[in-house]
Amino acid sequence: METIISVSGKPGLYRLVSQGKNTLIVESLDEQRRRMPIFASDRVTSLADIAMYTDEEDIPLWQVLKNMGEKEQNKVCSINYKKCPSEELKAYFGEVLPNFDRDRVRDSDIKKLIQWYDILVKAGFTDFEATLKPTEGDNISDREEM
């Protein structure tokens, strides 16, 4: 399983390549595949640790991305999230995750999710369960919510 991460303040997604004493070496998932160090002062979140708010229980991000992949047939997202009005974004996301919490999930969360989905698909990651599902022993209470 590869570790796909998001780094606060840096656009895009990254793949963990190596770990040093106080740094992580990551590679961007875009076309350039540039490598860079991430320091202990940077806020790093593994996509495996993120869940989406719903009206019942929180749904892991890999499941939401899997639903998007089924809807989009594992191709780049069909809507332009950058120019899409709020109502259209929420209607689209309602097709992906019908019971998402409309009070706590913001438009920016949906846009970020679509952006991440597109990055992963372009990088060749379409089996979201195998790529992002936490392994045994991961602590669910450490999850970041969207």
Coordinates of C-alpha atoms in Angstrom, one line a residue:
M1 CA 0.0 0.0 0.0
E2 CA 1.3 3.4 -1.0
T3 CA 1.0 6.3 1.4
I4 CA -0.8 9.2 -0.3
I5 CA -0.6 12.5 1.6
S6 CA -1.8 16.1 1.6
V7 CA 0.5 18.8 2.9
S8 CA -1.2 21.9 4.3
G9 CA -0.2 25.0 2.4
K10 CA 1.0 23.0 -0.6
P11 CA -1.2 22.3 -3.6
G12 CA -1.9 18.8 -4.8
L13 CA -1.2 15.3 -3.4
Y14 CA 2.1 13.6 -2.7
R15 CA 3.3 10.0 -2.4
L16 CA 5.6 9.2 0.5
V17 CA 8.9 8.0 -0.8
S18 CA 11.2 7.9 2.2
Q19 CA 11.5 9.1 5.8
G20 CA 14.5 10.8 7.4
K21 CA 15.1 11.8 11.0
N22 CA 13.0 15.0 10.9
T23 CA 11.8 14.9 7.3
L24 CA 9.7 13.0 4.9
I25 CA 10.7 12.8 1.2
V26 CA 7.6 13.0 -1.0
E27 CA 7.0 13.0 -4.7
S28 CA 4.2 15.0 -6.3
L29 CA 1.5 13.0 -8.1
D30 CA 1.3 15.5 -11.0
E31 CA 3.0 15.2 -14.3
Q32 CA 6.3 16.6 -13.1
R33 CA 6.8 14.0 -10.3
R34 CA 9.1 16.4 -8.4
R35 CA 10.6 15.3 -5.1
M36 CA 10.9 17.5 -2.1
P37 CA 11.4 17.3 1.7
I38 CA 8.6 17.9 4.1
F39 CA 9.6 19.0 7.5
A40 CA 8.3 18.3 11.0
S41 CA 6.7 21.8 11.1
D42 CA 4.5 21.0 8.0
R43 CA 1.0 19.6 8.7
V44 CA 0.8 16.3 6.9
T45 CA -2.4 14.3 6.6
S46 CA -2.6 10.8 5.1
L47 CA -5.7 10.4 2.8
A48 CA -6.3 7.1 4.6
D49 CA -7.0 9.1 7.8
I50 CA -9.7 11.4 6.3
A51 CA -13.5 10.8 6.5
M52 CA -16.5 12.7 5.3
Y53 CA -19.4 13.8 7.5
T54 CA -22.7 12.1 6.8
D55 CA -26.1 12.2 8.6
E56 CA -25.3 8.8 10.2
E57 CA -21.7 7.7 10.6
D58 CA -18.6 9.2 9.0
I59 CA -17.6 7.6 5.7
P60 CA -13.9 6.9 4.9
L61 CA -12.5 9.0 2.1
W62 CA -11.5 5.9 0.1
Q63 CA -15.2 4.9 0.0
V64 CA -16.3 8.3 -1.2
L65 CA -13.6 8.3 -3.9
K66 CA -14.6 4.8 -4.9
N67 CA -18.2 6.0 -5.3
M68 CA -16.9 8.9 -7.5
G69 CA -15.0 6.4 -9.6
E70 CA -18.1 4.3 -10.1
K71 CA -20.1 7.4 -11.1
E72 CA -17.3 8.8 -13.4
Q73 CA -16.2 5.3 -14.7
N74 CA -12.7 6.0 -13.3
K75 CA -12.2 9.0 -15.6
V76 CA -11.6 12.6 -14.7
C77 CA -14.6 14.3 -13.1
S78 CA -17.3 15.5 -15.5
I79 CA -18.0 18.8 -13.8
N80 CA -15.7 21.9 -13.6
Y81 CA -15.4 22.3 -9.8
K82 CA -13.6 25.7 -10.2
K83 CA -16.6 27.4 -11.9
C84 CA -19.5 25.3 -10.6
P85 CA -22.2 27.1 -8.6
S86 CA -22.8 25.9 -5.0
E87 CA -26.1 24.2 -5.8
E88 CA -24.6 22.2 -8.7
L89 CA -21.7 21.1 -6.6
K90 CA -24.0 19.9 -3.8
A91 CA -26.3 18.1 -6.3
Y92 CA -23.3 16.4 -7.9
F93 CA -21.9 15.3 -4.5
G94 CA -25.4 14.2 -3.5
E95 CA -25.2 11.7 -6.3
V96 CA -21.8 10.4 -5.0
L97 CA -22.7 10.4 -1.3
P98 CA -26.5 10.9 -0.9
N99 CA -26.5 11.2 2.9
F100 CA -23.6 13.7 3.3
D101 CA -24.1 16.3 6.1
R102 CA -25.1 19.4 4.2
D103 CA -24.5 21.6 7.3
R104 CA -20.9 20.4 7.9
V105 CA -19.6 19.6 4.5
R106 CA -18.6 22.9 2.8
D107 CA -18.3 23.7 -0.9
S108 CA -14.5 24.0 -0.4
D109 CA -14.5 20.4 0.9
I110 CA -16.3 19.1 -2.1
K111 CA -14.0 21.1 -4.5
K112 CA -10.9 19.7 -2.7
L113 CA -12.3 16.2 -2.9
I114 CA -13.0 16.5 -6.7
Q115 CA -9.5 18.0 -7.2
W116 CA -8.0 15.1 -5.3
Y117 CA -10.0 12.6 -7.3
D118 CA -8.8 14.1 -10.5
I119 CA -5.2 14.0 -9.4
L120 CA -5.4 10.4 -8.3
V121 CA -7.1 9.3 -11.6
K122 CA -4.6 11.2 -13.7
A123 CA -1.8 9.5 -11.7
G124 CA -3.2 6.1 -12.4
F125 CA -4.8 5.4 -9.0
T126 CA -8.3 4.0 -9.6
D127 CA -8.4 1.2 -6.9
F128 CA -9.1 3.6 -4.1
E129 CA -9.8 0.9 -1.5
A130 CA -6.4 -0.8 -2.1
T131 CA -4.6 2.6 -2.2
L132 CA -6.2 4.5 0.6
K133 CA -7.9 2.0 3.0
P134 CA -6.1 2.1 6.4
T135 CA -4.3 -1.1 7.4
E136 CA -5.1 -3.1 10.6
G137 CA -4.1 -1.3 13.7
D138 CA -4.7 2.2 12.4
N139 CA -6.6 4.3 15.0
I140 CA -9.9 5.6 13.5
S141 CA -10.2 8.2 16.2
D142 CA -7.2 10.0 14.7
R143 CA -9.1 10.8 11.5
E144 CA -9.5 14.3 10.1
E145 CA -13.0 15.2 9.1
M146 CA -14.2 17.0 6.1

